[in-house]
GROMACS .gro file of C-alpha atoms in nm:
model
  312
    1UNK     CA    1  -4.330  -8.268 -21.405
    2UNK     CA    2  -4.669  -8.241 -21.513
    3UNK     CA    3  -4.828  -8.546 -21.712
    4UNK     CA    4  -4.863  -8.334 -22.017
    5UNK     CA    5  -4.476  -8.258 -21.971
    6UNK     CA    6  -4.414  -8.638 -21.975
    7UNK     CA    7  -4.580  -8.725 -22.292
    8UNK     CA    8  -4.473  -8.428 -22.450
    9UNK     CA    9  -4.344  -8.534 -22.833
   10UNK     CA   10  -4.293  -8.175 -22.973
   11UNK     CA   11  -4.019  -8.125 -22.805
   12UNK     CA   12  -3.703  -8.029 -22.975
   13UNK     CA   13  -3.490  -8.212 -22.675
   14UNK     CA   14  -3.504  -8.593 -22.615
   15UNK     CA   15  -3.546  -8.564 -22.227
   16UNK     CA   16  -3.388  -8.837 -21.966
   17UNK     CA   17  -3.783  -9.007 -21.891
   18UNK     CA   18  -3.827  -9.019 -22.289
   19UNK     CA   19  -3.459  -9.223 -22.294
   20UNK     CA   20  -3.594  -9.423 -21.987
   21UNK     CA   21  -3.948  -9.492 -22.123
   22UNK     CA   22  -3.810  -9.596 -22.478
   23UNK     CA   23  -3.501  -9.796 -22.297
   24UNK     CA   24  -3.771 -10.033 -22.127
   25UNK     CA   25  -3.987 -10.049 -22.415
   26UNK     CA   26  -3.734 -10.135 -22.671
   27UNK     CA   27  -3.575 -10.421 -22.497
   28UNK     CA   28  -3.214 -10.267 -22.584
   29UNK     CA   29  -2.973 -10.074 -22.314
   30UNK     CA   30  -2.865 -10.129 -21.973
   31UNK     CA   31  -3.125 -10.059 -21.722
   32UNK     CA   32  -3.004  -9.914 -21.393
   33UNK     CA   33  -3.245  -9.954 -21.078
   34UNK     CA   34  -3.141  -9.802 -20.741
   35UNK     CA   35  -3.279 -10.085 -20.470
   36UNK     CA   36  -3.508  -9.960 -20.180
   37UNK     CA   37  -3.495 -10.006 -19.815
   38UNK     CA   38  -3.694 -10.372 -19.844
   39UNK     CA   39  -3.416 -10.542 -20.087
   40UNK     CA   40  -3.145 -10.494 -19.799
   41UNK     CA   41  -3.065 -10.789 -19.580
   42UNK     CA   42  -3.121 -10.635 -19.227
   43UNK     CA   43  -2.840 -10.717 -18.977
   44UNK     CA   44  -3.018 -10.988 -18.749
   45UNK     CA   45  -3.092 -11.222 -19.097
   46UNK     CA   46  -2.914 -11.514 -19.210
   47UNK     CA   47  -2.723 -11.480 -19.472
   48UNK     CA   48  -2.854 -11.831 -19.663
   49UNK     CA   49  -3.252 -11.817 -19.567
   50UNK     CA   50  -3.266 -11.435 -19.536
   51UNK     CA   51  -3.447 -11.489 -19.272
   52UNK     CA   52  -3.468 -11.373 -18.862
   53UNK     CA   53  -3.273 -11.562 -18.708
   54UNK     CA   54  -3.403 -11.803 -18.414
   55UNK     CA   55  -3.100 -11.986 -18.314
   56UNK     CA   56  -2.795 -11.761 -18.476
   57UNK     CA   57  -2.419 -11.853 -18.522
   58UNK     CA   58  -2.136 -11.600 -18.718
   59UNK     CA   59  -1.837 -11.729 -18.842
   60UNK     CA   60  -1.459 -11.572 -18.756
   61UNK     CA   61  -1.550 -11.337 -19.100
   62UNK     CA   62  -1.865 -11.188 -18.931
   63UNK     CA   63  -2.158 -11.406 -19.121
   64UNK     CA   64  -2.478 -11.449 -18.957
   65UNK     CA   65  -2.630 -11.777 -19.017
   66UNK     CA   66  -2.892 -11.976 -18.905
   67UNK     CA   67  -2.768 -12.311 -18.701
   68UNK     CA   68  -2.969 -12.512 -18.856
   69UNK     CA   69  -2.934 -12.352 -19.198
   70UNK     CA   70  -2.517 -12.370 -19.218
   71UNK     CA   71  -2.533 -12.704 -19.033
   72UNK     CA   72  -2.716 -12.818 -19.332
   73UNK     CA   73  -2.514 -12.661 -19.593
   74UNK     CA   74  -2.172 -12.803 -19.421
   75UNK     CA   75  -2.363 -13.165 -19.445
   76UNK     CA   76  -2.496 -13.108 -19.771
   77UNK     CA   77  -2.148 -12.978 -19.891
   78UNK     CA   78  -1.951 -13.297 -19.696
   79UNK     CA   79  -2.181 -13.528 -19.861
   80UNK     CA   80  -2.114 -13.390 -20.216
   81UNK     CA   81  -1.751 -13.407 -20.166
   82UNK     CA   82  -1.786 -13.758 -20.065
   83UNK     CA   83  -1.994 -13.851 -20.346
   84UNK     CA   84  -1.723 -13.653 -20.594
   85UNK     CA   85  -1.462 -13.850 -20.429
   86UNK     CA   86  -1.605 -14.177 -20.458
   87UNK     CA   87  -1.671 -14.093 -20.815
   88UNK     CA   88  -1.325 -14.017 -20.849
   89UNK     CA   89  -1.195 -14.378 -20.676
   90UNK     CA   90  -1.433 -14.515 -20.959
   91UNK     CA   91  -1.297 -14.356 -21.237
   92UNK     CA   92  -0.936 -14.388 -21.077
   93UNK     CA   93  -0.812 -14.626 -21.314
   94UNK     CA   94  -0.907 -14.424 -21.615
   95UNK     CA   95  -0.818 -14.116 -21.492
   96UNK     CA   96  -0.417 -14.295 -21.394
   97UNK     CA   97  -0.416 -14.408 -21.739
   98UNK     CA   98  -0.516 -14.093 -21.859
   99UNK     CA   99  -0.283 -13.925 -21.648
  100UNK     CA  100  -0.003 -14.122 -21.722
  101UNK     CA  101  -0.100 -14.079 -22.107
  102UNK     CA  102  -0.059 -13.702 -22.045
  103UNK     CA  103   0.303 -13.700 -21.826
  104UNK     CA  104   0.376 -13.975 -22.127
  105UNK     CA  105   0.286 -13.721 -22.389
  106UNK     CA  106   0.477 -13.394 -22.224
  107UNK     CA  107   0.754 -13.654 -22.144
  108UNK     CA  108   0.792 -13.684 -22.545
  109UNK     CA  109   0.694 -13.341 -22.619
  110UNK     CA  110   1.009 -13.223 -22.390
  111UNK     CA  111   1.184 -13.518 -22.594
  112UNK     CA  112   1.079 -13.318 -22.939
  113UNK     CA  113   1.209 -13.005 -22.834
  114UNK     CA  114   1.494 -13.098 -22.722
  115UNK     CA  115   1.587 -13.312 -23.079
  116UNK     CA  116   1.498 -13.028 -23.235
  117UNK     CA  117   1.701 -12.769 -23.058
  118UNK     CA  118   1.980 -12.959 -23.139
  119UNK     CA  119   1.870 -13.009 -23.486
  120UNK     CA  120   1.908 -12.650 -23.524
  121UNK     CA  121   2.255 -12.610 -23.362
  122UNK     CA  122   2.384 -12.853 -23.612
  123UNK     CA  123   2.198 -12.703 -23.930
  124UNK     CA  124   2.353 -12.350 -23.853
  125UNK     CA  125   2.715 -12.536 -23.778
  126UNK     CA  126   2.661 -12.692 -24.115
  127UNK     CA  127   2.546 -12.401 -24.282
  128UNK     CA  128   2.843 -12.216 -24.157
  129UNK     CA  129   3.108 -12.456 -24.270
  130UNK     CA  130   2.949 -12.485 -24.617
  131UNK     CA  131   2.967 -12.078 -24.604
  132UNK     CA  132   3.340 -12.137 -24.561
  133UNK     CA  133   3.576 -12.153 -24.898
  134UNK     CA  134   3.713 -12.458 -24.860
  135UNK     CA  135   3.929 -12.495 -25.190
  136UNK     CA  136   4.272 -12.358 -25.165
  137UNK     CA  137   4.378 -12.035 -25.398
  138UNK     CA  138   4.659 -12.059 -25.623
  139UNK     CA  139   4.872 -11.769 -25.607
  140UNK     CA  140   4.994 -11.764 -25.964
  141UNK     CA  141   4.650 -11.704 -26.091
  142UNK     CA  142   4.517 -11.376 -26.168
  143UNK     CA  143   4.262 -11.188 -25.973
  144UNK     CA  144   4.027 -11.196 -26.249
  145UNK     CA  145   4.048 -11.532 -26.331
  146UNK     CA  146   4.009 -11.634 -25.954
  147UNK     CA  147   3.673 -11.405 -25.972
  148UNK     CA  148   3.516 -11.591 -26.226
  149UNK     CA  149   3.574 -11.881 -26.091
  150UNK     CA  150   3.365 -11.786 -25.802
  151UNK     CA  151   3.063 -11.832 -26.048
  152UNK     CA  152   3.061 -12.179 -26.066
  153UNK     CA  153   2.865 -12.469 -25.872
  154UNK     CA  154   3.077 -12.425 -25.562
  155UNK     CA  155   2.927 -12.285 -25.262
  156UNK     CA  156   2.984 -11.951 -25.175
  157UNK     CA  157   2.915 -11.732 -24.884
  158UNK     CA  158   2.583 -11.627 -24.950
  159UNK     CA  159   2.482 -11.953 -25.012
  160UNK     CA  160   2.428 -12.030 -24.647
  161UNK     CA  161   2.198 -11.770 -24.547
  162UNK     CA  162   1.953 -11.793 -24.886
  163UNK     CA  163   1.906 -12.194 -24.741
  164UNK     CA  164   1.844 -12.024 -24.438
  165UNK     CA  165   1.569 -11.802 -24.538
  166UNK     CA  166   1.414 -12.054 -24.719
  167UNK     CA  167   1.396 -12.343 -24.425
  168UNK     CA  168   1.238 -12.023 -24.221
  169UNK     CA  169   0.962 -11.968 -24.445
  170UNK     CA  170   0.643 -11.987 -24.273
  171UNK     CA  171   0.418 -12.300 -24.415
  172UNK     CA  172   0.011 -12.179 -24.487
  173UNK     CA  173  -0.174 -12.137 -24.105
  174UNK     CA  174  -0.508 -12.189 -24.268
  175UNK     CA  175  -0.408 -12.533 -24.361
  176UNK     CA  176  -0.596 -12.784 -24.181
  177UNK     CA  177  -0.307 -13.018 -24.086
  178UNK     CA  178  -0.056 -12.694 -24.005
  179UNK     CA  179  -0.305 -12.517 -23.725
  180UNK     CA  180  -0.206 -12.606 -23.351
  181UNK     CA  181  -0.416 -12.900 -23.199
  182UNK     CA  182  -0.562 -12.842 -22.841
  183UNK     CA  183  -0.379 -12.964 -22.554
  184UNK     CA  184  -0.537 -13.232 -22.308
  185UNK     CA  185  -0.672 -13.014 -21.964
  186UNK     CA  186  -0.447 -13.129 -21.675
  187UNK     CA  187  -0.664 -13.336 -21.426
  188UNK     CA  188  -0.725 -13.185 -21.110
  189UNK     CA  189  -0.828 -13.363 -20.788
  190UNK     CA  190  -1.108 -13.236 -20.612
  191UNK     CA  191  -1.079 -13.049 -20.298
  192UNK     CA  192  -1.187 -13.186 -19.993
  193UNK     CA  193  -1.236 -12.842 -19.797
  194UNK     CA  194  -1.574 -12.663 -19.706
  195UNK     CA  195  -1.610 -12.302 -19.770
  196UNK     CA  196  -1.811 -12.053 -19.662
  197UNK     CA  197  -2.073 -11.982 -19.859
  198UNK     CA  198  -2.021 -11.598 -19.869
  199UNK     CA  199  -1.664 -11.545 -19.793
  200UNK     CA  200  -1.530 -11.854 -19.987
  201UNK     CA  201  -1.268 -11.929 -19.701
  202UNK     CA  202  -1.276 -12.273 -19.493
  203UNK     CA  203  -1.496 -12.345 -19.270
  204UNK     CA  204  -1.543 -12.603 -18.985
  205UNK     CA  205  -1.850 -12.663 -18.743
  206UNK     CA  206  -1.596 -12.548 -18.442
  207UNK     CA  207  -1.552 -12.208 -18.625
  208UNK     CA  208  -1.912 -12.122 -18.547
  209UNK     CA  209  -1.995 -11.933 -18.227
  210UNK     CA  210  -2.310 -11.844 -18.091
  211UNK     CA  211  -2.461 -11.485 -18.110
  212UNK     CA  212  -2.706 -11.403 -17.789
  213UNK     CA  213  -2.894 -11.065 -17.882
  214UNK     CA  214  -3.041 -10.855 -17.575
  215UNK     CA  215  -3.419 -10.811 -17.726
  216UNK     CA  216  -3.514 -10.453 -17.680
  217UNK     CA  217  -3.810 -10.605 -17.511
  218UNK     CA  218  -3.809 -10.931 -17.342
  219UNK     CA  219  -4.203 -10.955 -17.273
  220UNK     CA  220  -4.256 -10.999 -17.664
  221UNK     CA  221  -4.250 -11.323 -17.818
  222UNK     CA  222  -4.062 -11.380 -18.139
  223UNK     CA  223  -4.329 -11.355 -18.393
  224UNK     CA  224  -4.381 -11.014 -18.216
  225UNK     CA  225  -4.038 -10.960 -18.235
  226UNK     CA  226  -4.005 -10.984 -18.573
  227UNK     CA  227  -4.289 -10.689 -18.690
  228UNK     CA  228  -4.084 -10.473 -18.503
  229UNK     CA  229  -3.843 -10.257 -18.701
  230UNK     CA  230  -3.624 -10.225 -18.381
  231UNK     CA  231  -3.576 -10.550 -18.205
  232UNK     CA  232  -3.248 -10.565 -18.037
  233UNK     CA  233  -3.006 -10.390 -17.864
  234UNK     CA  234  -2.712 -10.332 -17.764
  235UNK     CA  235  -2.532 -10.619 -17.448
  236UNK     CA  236  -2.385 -10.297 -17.274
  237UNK     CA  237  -2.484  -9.943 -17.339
  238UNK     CA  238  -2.860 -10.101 -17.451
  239UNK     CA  239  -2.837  -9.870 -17.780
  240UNK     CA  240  -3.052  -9.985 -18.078
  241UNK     CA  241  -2.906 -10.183 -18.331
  242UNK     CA  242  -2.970 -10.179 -18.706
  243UNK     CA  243  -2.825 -10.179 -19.033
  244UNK     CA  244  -2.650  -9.797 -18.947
  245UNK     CA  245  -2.477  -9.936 -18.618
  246UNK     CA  246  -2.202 -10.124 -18.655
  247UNK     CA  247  -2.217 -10.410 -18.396
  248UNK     CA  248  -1.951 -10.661 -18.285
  249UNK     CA  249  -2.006 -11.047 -18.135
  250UNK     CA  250  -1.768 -11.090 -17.837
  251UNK     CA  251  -1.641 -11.470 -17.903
  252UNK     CA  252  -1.643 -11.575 -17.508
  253UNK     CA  253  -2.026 -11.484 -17.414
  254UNK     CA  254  -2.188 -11.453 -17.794
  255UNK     CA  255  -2.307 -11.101 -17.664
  256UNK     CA  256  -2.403 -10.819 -17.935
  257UNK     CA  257  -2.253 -10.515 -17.848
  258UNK     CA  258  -2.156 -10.192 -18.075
  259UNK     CA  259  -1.792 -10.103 -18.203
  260UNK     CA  260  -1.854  -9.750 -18.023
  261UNK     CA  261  -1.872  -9.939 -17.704
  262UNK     CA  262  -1.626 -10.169 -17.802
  263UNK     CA  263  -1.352  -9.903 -17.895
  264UNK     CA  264  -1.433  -9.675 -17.566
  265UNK     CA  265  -1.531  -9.953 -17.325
  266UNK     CA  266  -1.420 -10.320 -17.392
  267UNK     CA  267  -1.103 -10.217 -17.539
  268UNK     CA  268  -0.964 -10.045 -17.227
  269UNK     CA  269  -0.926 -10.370 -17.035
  270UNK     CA  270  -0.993 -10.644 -17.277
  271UNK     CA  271  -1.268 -10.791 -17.068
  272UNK     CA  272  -1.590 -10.956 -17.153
  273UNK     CA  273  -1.839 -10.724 -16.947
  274UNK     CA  274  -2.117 -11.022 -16.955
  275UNK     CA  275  -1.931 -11.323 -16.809
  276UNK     CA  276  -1.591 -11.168 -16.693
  277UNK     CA  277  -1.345 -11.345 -16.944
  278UNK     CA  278  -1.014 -11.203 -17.059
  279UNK     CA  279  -1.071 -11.082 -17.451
  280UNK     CA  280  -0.829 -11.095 -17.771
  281UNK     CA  281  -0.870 -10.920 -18.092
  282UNK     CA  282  -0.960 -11.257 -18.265
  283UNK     CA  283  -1.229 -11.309 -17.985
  284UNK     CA  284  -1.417 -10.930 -18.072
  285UNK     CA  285  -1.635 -11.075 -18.420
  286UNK     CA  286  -1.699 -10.704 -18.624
  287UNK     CA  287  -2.075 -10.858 -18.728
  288UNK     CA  288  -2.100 -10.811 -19.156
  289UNK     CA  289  -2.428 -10.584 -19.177
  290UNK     CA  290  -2.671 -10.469 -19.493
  291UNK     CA  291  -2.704 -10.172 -19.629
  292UNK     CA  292  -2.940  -9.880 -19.552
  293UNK     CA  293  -3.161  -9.673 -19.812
  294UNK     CA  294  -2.866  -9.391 -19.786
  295UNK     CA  295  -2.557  -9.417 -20.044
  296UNK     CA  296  -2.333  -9.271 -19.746
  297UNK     CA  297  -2.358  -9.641 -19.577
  298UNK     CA  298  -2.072  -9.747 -19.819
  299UNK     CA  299  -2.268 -10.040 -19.977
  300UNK     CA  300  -2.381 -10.062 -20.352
  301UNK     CA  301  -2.772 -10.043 -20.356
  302UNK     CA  302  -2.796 -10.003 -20.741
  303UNK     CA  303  -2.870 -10.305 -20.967
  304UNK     CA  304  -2.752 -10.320 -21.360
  305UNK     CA  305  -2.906 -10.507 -21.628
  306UNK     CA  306  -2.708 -10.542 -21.967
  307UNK     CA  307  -2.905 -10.596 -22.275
  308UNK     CA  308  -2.804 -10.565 -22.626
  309UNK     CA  309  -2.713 -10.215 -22.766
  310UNK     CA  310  -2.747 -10.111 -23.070
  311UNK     CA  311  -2.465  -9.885 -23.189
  312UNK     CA  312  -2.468  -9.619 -23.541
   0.00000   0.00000   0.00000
């Protein structure tokens, strides 16, 4: 589209770069931007620094960290639950009393219910007898006669449920002292487990196992290793790895190898092929990976903004 095309106003149709240009400009609308090839976390980077990695370690999930990065977060995380928990033997005796206060006050609330369920079972026995005549009939009276009595102070059978609509009659909700209070939040303790900082699940230092990548060339150093857009490959069939290979860590030797070579090779014998070790499924690691700059590689490379809209 030519500039003249883009800045076009004569137009009878509002065209999709006139929308976009007015969406950014206006500071109202979502804004939709599809990342490029330099936002994606490449395969070999820990997941915390986003960095290379120099000494790597991947959890049972398939997370690449940096040793010294995770080893830090696990610390840093121990430390704050110790600090939370010593907080919490501090406040201990407030937080019994305030705990007791609470099973105190559902102990009575439970109380309350109960007296009043039983309130109501005998205010609809009572209101049943009183909807019973009670007053014997004397046969040598007339029907008529015996019908106008009926009209008199004595309580008849629709007395009972006219008391009974009025007890149910709903009292004003936007009364102050009639809306429902708040309840007190039930205390919690605070959990004394690490998690993984990208799969959420516990972690432990012995859950870490070291990942031994096969450089594609071992005569360059590592800051030359790192300006290369293909640095490793793979343990076995020494194919390239990247972002579009899925790779696997094999638990035993820490070696990189792909899940073609893992599903027509390892799988056949269940054999590490670099130190000779018998192989389970929980010791083959499938390695999480980024995304590439094609929407085929199943991961979501668009990023949303919501902003205020303004609606006719």
């Amino acid at each position: 589209m030519t500039r003249h095309g883009k800045n076009c106003t004569a137009g009878a149709v509002y065209t999709y770069h006139e929308k976009k240009k007015d969406t950014a400009a206006s500071g109202y609308g979502t804004q939709n931007i599809r990342l490029s090839r330099d936002a994606v976390k490449d395969f070999d980077c820990c997941c915390l620094s986003l960095q290379p990695c120099h000494d790597p370690v991947v959890t049972p999930d398939g997370y690449l960290y940096e040793r010294e990065a995770i080893l830090e977060y696990i610390l840093h995380q121990k430390k704050e639950i110790a600090r939370q928990m010593k907080v919490v033997e501090m406040e201990m005796e407030k937080e019994k009393g305030a705990y007791e206060k609470q099973r105190g006050a559902r102990r009575e609330e439970k109380k309350e219910l109960q007296r009043a369920a039983a309130q109501d079972q005998v205010r609809g026995f009572l209101e049943k007898e009183a909807a019973i005549v009670s007053r014997p009939l004397n046969p040598f009276t007339p029907k008529a006669a015996s019908g106008n009595d009926s009209d008199d102070g004595q309580p008849g059978p629709s007395a009972g449920p006219a008391g009974k609509d009025k007890d149910k009659a709903l009292p004003s909700f936007w009364i102050p002292s009639l809306t429902p209070e708040a309840k007190a939040t039930k205390l919690e303790k605070p959990s004394r487990i690490v998690t993984c900082p990208m799969s959420g699940k516990p972690l432990r230092m012995s859950d870490l196992t070291p990942v031994r990548f096969t450089p594609l060339d071992s005569s360059v150093d590592r800051v030359g290793l790192i300006t290369r857009s293909e640095r490793y490959v793979c343990a076995v069939t020494r194919d390239s790895l990247s972002n579009a290979t899925p790779c696997a860590v094999l638990r035993p030797s820490g070696a990189v190898v792909t899940l073609e070579c893992v599903e027509k090779l390892i799988r056949k014998d269940m054999v590490d092929p670099v130190n000779g070790e018998k192989l389970t499924d929980r010791d083959i690691i499938v390695l999480q990976r980024g995304g590439t700059g094609f929407a085929g590689s199943g991961v979501k490379l668009q990023a949303e903004k919501s902003r205020p809209v303004m609606q006719a």
